[in-house]
């Protein structure tokens, strides 16, 4: 595939940093733009150590049209992979305006600047959350939108904005990727998921219990209509997910047209199965207790993975055990838990 100049917004974050490595590995020239509001500066040094050269990075907020304009004038980008957004469901219920401002305002600001600079290739981070409580599982891309919270609503609105934009001007080619549950860390154990606060999500929470930083896991509900009563999710290794973005980008340039695909494995695991897998990987005793259901949680999210295979040639390669092993290598290693 031809080398492209890519602007990677949110490239210092969890999925963004892994995608940075996948894009560089595929031969692209990548500039990270990140506000570092929810990412660590040291990620950039560690990325540089992995690739063996300096990382091109711009510290800016995606809502800052002036900074984006300057970045485009200097970088002459062929495409954007857009991660920069807020993503915590419960926070979005408390602070909806922050979510509309960053996730929608940031998106439209970016699109205007791209348009002004004749850059109309975009890969957009969406989420399985757009399905709300789906009627069908595994859930196909044709399932209807069901917003359950402001965060999910911003992903629905973002997709709709992009669809109207593509409809208005065929020069745009936009890949919309609906992620299921990313997990695991890079094989180098130098980057991974590293929330500053107590994690909301299952895998980082388990990893901190395994490390001894948190006492026990709360299993949110054991009376769902699932095989063992706990919530089922389609966990996808973050390195597989990152590769999905490289394929999406390639497809945009090959076809000149957009696409919409789920990125998941097509296989679900329960909370108890994930705890058991992490226990094997870490060789630690993991204390847990059954707690009440978490408000707004969905019983089962599993991707219908066929369309991503057909359209992008995307197939996941890594197992749940590999997600747990790489997460443990990262969280128990020397590079996680920095204070910067
Ligand atoms: N869970 C626990 N205990 C915890 C955390 C989670 O039992 O401490 C359970 C949840 O109830 C759920 C499963 O583990 O059954 C996964 O929960 P996560 O919080 O890890 O992930 P979610 O599926 O709730 O949400 C994630 C992202 C969302 C995204 C969604 C799409 O956080 O942004 O996946 O599938 F929209």
Coordinates of C-alpha atoms and ligand atoms in Angstrom, one line a residue:
X1 CA 0.0 0.0 0.0
X2 CA 1.1 3.5 -0.8
X3 CA 2.6 5.5 2.0
X4 CA 0.3 8.2 3.3
X5 CA 0.7 11.2 5.6
X6 CA -1.7 10.6 8.4
X7 CA -2.8 12.9 11.2
X8 CA -3.7 10.8 14.3
X9 CA -5.8 12.7 16.7
X10 CA -5.8 11.3 20.2
X11 CA -2.7 9.3 19.3
X12 CA -1.3 9.3 22.8
X13 CA -4.3 7.4 24.2
X14 CA -4.8 3.7 24.7
X15 CA -6.1 2.7 21.2
X16 CA -4.5 5.7 19.5
X17 CA -1.0 4.8 20.6
X18 CA -1.3 1.2 19.5
X19 CA -2.7 2.4 16.1
X20 CA 0.2 4.8 15.8
X21 CA 2.6 1.8 15.9
X22 CA 0.4 -0.2 13.4
X23 CA 0.4 2.7 11.0
X24 CA 4.1 3.3 11.3
X25 CA 4.7 -0.4 10.8
X26 CA 2.6 -0.3 7.6
X27 CA 5.0 2.4 6.3
X28 CA 2.9 5.6 6.9
X29 CA 4.2 8.9 8.0
X30 CA 2.2 9.8 11.1
X31 CA 1.8 12.9 13.2
X32 CA 0.1 12.6 16.5
X33 CA -2.2 15.5 17.7
X34 CA -3.3 15.1 21.3
X35 CA -4.3 17.6 24.1
X36 CA -2.9 15.2 26.8
X37 CA -6.1 15.8 28.8
X38 CA -6.4 12.1 29.3
X39 CA -3.1 10.7 28.2
X40 CA 0.5 10.8 29.5
X41 CA 3.3 12.7 27.9
X42 CA 5.7 9.7 28.6
X43 CA 3.7 7.7 26.0
X44 CA 5.4 9.7 23.3
X45 CA 8.9 8.8 24.6
X46 CA 8.0 5.2 24.9
X47 CA 6.5 5.2 21.3
X48 CA 9.8 6.7 20.1
X49 CA 11.8 4.0 21.9
X50 CA 9.7 1.3 20.2
X51 CA 10.1 2.7 16.7
X52 CA 13.6 3.9 17.1
X53 CA 13.0 7.5 15.9
X54 CA 11.5 10.6 17.2
X55 CA 7.7 10.8 17.2
X56 CA 6.1 13.8 15.4
X57 CA 3.6 15.3 17.9
X58 CA 1.5 18.4 18.2
X59 CA 0.0 19.3 21.6
X60 CA -3.5 20.7 20.7
X61 CA -7.2 20.3 21.3
X62 CA -9.3 19.1 18.4
X63 CA -11.7 22.0 19.1
X64 CA -9.0 24.5 18.3
X65 CA -9.5 25.3 14.7
X66 CA -6.5 27.6 14.6
X67 CA -4.1 24.9 15.9
X68 CA -5.6 22.3 13.5
X69 CA -5.3 24.7 10.6
X70 CA -1.6 25.2 11.4
X71 CA -1.1 21.5 11.7
X72 CA -2.6 20.9 8.2
X73 CA -0.7 23.8 6.6
X74 CA 2.6 22.2 7.9
X75 CA 1.7 18.5 7.5
X76 CA -0.2 18.4 4.2
X77 CA -2.0 15.3 5.4
X78 CA -3.6 12.8 3.1
X79 CA -5.9 11.3 5.8
X80 CA -7.0 11.6 9.4
X81 CA -7.5 8.8 11.9
X82 CA -9.7 10.5 14.6
X83 CA -9.6 9.1 18.1
X84 CA -9.6 12.3 20.2
X85 CA -12.8 12.2 22.2
X86 CA -14.2 11.6 25.7
X87 CA -15.4 8.1 26.4
X88 CA -16.6 7.4 30.0
X89 CA -20.3 6.6 30.0
X90 CA -21.2 7.6 33.6
X91 CA -19.2 10.9 33.3
X92 CA -21.2 11.7 30.1
X93 CA -24.5 11.5 32.1
X94 CA -23.1 14.0 34.6
X95 CA -21.4 16.3 32.1
X96 CA -23.3 15.9 28.8
X97 CA -22.1 19.3 27.5
X98 CA -18.5 18.3 27.8
X99 CA -19.3 15.2 25.6
X100 CA -21.2 17.2 23.0
X101 CA -18.5 19.9 23.0
X102 CA -15.5 17.6 22.6
X103 CA -17.0 14.7 20.6
X104 CA -19.3 16.7 18.3
X105 CA -17.7 20.1 18.4
X106 CA -14.3 18.5 17.9
X107 CA -15.5 16.4 15.0
X108 CA -17.1 19.3 13.1
X109 CA -14.1 21.5 13.7
X110 CA -11.8 18.9 12.4
X111 CA -14.0 18.2 9.3
X112 CA -14.1 21.9 8.4
X113 CA -10.3 22.2 8.6
X114 CA -9.9 19.0 6.6
X115 CA -12.3 20.3 3.9
X116 CA -10.4 23.6 3.7
X117 CA -7.2 21.7 3.2
X118 CA -8.6 19.2 0.6
X119 CA -8.1 16.3 2.9
X120 CA -11.2 14.1 2.7
X121 CA -10.2 10.6 3.9
X122 CA -11.1 9.9 7.5
X123 CA -11.2 6.9 9.8
X124 CA -13.7 7.5 12.7
X125 CA -13.8 5.7 16.1
X126 CA -17.3 4.6 16.8
X127 CA -18.6 2.1 19.3
X128 CA -20.8 -0.9 19.8
X129 CA -22.6 1.4 22.2
X130 CA -24.6 2.9 19.2
X131 CA -26.7 -0.3 19.3
X132 CA -28.0 0.3 22.9
X133 CA -29.7 -2.9 23.9
X134 CA -29.7 -4.7 20.5
X135 CA -32.5 -7.1 19.4
X136 CA -30.0 -9.4 17.8
X137 CA -26.7 -10.9 18.9
X138 CA -24.2 -11.2 17.3
X139 CA -25.2 -7.7 16.3
X140 CA -24.9 -6.8 12.6
X141 CA -24.2 -3.2 11.3
X142 CA -27.7 -3.0 10.1
X143 CA -29.1 -3.0 13.7
X144 CA -30.8 0.3 14.5
X145 CA -29.3 3.1 16.5
X146 CA -30.3 3.2 20.2
X147 CA -28.8 6.0 22.3
X148 CA -28.6 5.1 26.0
X149 CA -26.5 7.9 27.3
X150 CA -24.8 11.2 26.1
X151 CA -21.6 9.3 25.2
X152 CA -23.4 6.8 23.0
X153 CA -25.5 9.6 21.5
X154 CA -22.3 11.5 20.5
X155 CA -21.2 8.4 18.6
X156 CA -24.6 8.1 16.8
X157 CA -24.6 11.8 16.0
X158 CA -21.0 11.6 14.8
X159 CA -21.8 8.8 12.4
X160 CA -24.9 10.7 11.2
X161 CA -22.9 13.9 10.6
X162 CA -20.3 11.8 8.6
X163 CA -23.1 10.1 6.6
X164 CA -24.7 13.4 5.6
X165 CA -21.3 14.9 4.8
X166 CA -20.5 12.0 2.4
X167 CA -23.9 12.3 0.9
X168 CA -23.3 16.0 0.2
X169 CA -19.9 15.6 -1.4
X170 CA -18.6 12.3 -3.0
X171 CA -15.0 13.4 -2.6
X172 CA -15.2 12.3 1.0
X173 CA -14.4 8.7 1.9
X174 CA -15.0 7.9 5.5
X175 CA -14.4 4.6 7.4
X176 CA -16.6 4.2 10.4
X177 CA -15.4 1.6 12.8
X178 CA -17.6 0.3 15.6
X179 CA -15.3 -1.1 18.3
X180 CA -16.5 -3.7 20.7
X181 CA -14.4 -4.1 23.9
X182 CA -10.7 -3.4 23.4
X183 CA -8.3 -5.2 25.8
X184 CA -4.7 -6.2 26.2
X185 CA -1.5 -4.3 25.5
X186 CA 1.4 -4.0 23.0
X187 CA 3.8 -7.0 22.8
X188 CA 6.6 -4.7 23.9
X189 CA 4.8 -4.1 27.3
X190 CA 5.8 -0.5 26.9
X191 CA 2.4 0.9 26.2
X192 CA -1.1 -0.2 27.3
X193 CA -4.2 1.0 29.1
X194 CA -3.2 3.1 32.1
X195 CA -6.1 5.1 33.5
X196 CA -5.1 7.7 36.1
X197 CA -8.2 7.1 38.2
X198 CA -9.9 4.0 39.4
X199 CA -10.8 2.2 36.1
X200 CA -14.4 2.0 34.9
X201 CA -13.7 -0.9 32.6
X202 CA -13.4 -4.5 33.5
X203 CA -9.9 -5.5 32.1
X204 CA -8.0 -2.5 33.6
X205 CA -9.8 -2.9 36.9
X206 CA -8.8 -6.6 37.0
X207 CA -5.2 -5.8 36.2
X208 CA -5.0 -3.4 39.2
X209 CA -6.5 -6.0 41.5
X210 CA -3.9 -8.5 40.1
X211 CA -1.2 -6.0 40.8
X212 CA -2.4 -5.5 44.4
X213 CA -3.4 -1.8 43.9
X214 CA -7.1 -2.5 44.4
X215 CA -8.6 -5.1 46.8
X216 CA -11.2 -6.9 44.8
X217 CA -13.3 -6.9 41.7
X218 CA -17.0 -6.1 41.8
X219 CA -18.9 -8.3 39.4
X220 CA -21.8 -6.1 38.3
X221 CA -24.7 -8.5 38.3
X222 CA -25.0 -12.3 38.1
X223 CA -28.6 -12.5 37.1
X224 CA -28.5 -11.6 33.5
X225 CA -29.9 -13.9 30.9
X226 CA -26.4 -15.2 30.0
X227 CA -24.8 -18.7 30.5
X228 CA -23.3 -17.8 33.9
X229 CA -25.5 -14.8 34.7
X230 CA -22.7 -12.2 34.3
X231 CA -22.4 -9.7 31.4
X232 CA -21.0 -11.0 28.1
X233 CA -18.7 -8.9 25.9
X234 CA -16.7 -9.3 22.7
X235 CA -13.2 -8.5 23.9
X236 CA -10.8 -7.6 21.0
X237 CA -7.0 -7.4 21.4
X238 CA -6.0 -3.8 21.0
X239 CA -3.3 -4.8 18.5
X240 CA -6.0 -6.5 16.3
X241 CA -8.1 -3.4 16.7
X242 CA -5.2 -1.2 15.7
X243 CA -4.6 -3.3 12.5
X244 CA -8.3 -2.7 11.6
X245 CA -7.5 1.0 11.2
X246 CA -4.6 0.3 8.8
X247 CA -6.9 -1.9 6.7
X248 CA -9.7 0.8 6.9
X249 CA -7.3 3.5 5.7
X250 CA -6.0 1.2 2.8
X251 CA -9.6 0.5 1.8
X252 CA -10.5 4.2 1.7
X253 CA -7.6 4.9 -0.7
X254 CA -8.2 1.8 -2.9
X255 CA -12.0 2.3 -3.3
X256 CA -12.4 6.0 -2.9
X257 CA -15.6 5.1 -0.9
X258 CA -16.5 4.9 2.7
X259 CA -17.5 1.9 4.8
X260 CA -19.1 1.0 8.1
X261 CA -17.9 -2.1 10.0
X262 CA -17.9 -3.7 13.4
X263 CA -14.5 -4.5 14.8
X264 CA -14.9 -7.5 17.2
X265 CA -14.0 -11.1 17.2
X266 CA -17.6 -12.5 17.0
X267 CA -17.1 -14.4 20.2
X268 CA -18.3 -13.3 23.7
X269 CA -16.9 -14.0 27.1
X270 CA -18.6 -13.5 30.5
X271 CA -17.1 -11.4 33.4
X272 CA -16.3 -14.6 35.3
X273 CA -14.6 -16.1 32.2
X274 CA -12.4 -13.0 31.9
X275 CA -11.5 -13.1 35.6
X276 CA -10.6 -16.8 35.2
X277 CA -8.4 -16.1 32.1
X278 CA -6.6 -13.2 33.9
X279 CA -6.0 -15.5 36.9
X280 CA -4.3 -18.0 34.6
X281 CA -2.2 -15.2 32.9
X282 CA -1.1 -13.5 36.1
X283 CA -0.9 -16.5 38.4
X284 CA -2.4 -14.2 41.1
X285 CA -5.4 -14.9 43.2
X286 CA -8.1 -12.5 42.1
X287 CA -10.7 -11.7 44.8
X288 CA -14.2 -10.8 43.5
X289 CA -17.6 -10.3 44.9
X290 CA -21.0 -10.2 43.2
X291 CA -22.4 -6.7 43.3
X292 CA -25.6 -5.1 42.0
X293 CA -26.0 -4.5 38.3
X294 CA -24.4 -1.3 37.0
X295 CA -27.1 1.0 35.7
X296 CA -27.3 1.2 31.9
X297 CA -25.3 -2.0 31.4
X298 CA -26.3 -4.3 28.5
X299 CA -26.4 -8.1 29.1
X300 CA -24.6 -9.1 25.9
X301 CA -22.6 -7.3 23.2
X302 CA -21.1 -9.5 20.5
X303 CA -20.1 -8.3 17.0
X304 CA -21.3 -9.8 13.8
X305 CA -17.8 -9.9 12.4
X306 CA -18.5 -10.9 8.8
X307 CA -18.8 -7.5 7.2
X308 CA -15.3 -6.4 8.4
X309 CA -13.9 -9.6 6.9
X310 CA -15.7 -9.1 3.6
X311 CA -15.0 -5.3 3.2
X312 CA -11.6 -5.0 4.9
X313 CA -10.3 -8.5 5.0
X314 CA -10.1 -8.0 8.7
X315 CA -9.9 -11.1 11.0
X316 CA -8.8 -11.0 14.6
X317 CA -5.8 -13.1 15.4
X318 CA -5.4 -12.9 19.2
X319 CA -7.2 -14.8 21.9
X320 CA -8.6 -13.7 25.3
X321 CA -5.6 -15.5 26.9
X322 CA -3.2 -13.3 24.8
X323 CA -5.2 -10.2 25.9
X324 CA -4.8 -11.1 29.5
X325 CA -1.1 -12.1 29.2
X326 CA -0.2 -8.9 27.4
X327 CA -2.2 -6.7 29.9
X328 CA -0.4 -8.4 32.8
X329 CA 3.0 -8.0 31.2
X330 CA 2.3 -4.3 30.8
X331 CA 0.8 -3.6 34.1
X332 CA 3.3 -5.6 36.1
X333 CA 6.2 -4.2 34.1
X334 CA 8.3 -1.1 34.6
X335 CA 6.5 1.2 32.1
X336 CA 3.0 1.5 33.5
X337 CA 1.7 3.7 36.4
X338 CA 3.8 6.8 35.7
X339 CA 3.0 10.0 37.4
X340 CA 3.4 12.4 34.4
Ligands
LIG1 N1 -17.9 -5.1 34.8 C1 -17.8 -5.6 36.0 N2 -17.0 -5.0 37.0 C2 -16.3 -3.9 36.7 C3 -16.3 -3.4 35.4 C4 -17.1 -4.0 34.4 O1 -18.5 -6.6 36.3 O2 -15.6 -3.4 37.6 C5 -18.7 -5.8 33.7 C6 -19.7 -4.9 33.1 O3 -20.9 -5.0 33.9 C7 -19.9 -5.6 31.7 C8 -18.4 -6.0 31.4 O4 -17.8 -6.1 32.7 O5 -20.7 -6.7 31.8 C9 -17.6 -5.1 30.6 O6 -17.7 -3.8 31.1 P1 -16.7 -2.6 30.6 O7 -17.0 -1.4 31.5 O8 -15.3 -3.1 30.5 O9 -17.2 -2.3 29.2 P2 -18.7 -1.9 28.6 O10 -19.1 -3.0 27.7 O11 -19.6 -1.5 29.7 O12 -18.3 -0.6 27.8 C10 -17.3 -0.5 26.9 C11 -16.8 0.9 26.7 C12 -17.9 1.8 26.1 C13 -18.4 1.2 24.9 C14 -18.8 -0.3 25.1 C15 -19.2 -0.9 23.8 O13 -16.5 1.4 28.0 O14 -17.3 3.0 25.9 O15 -17.7 -1.0 25.6 O16 -19.2 -2.3 23.8 F1 -19.4 1.9 24.4

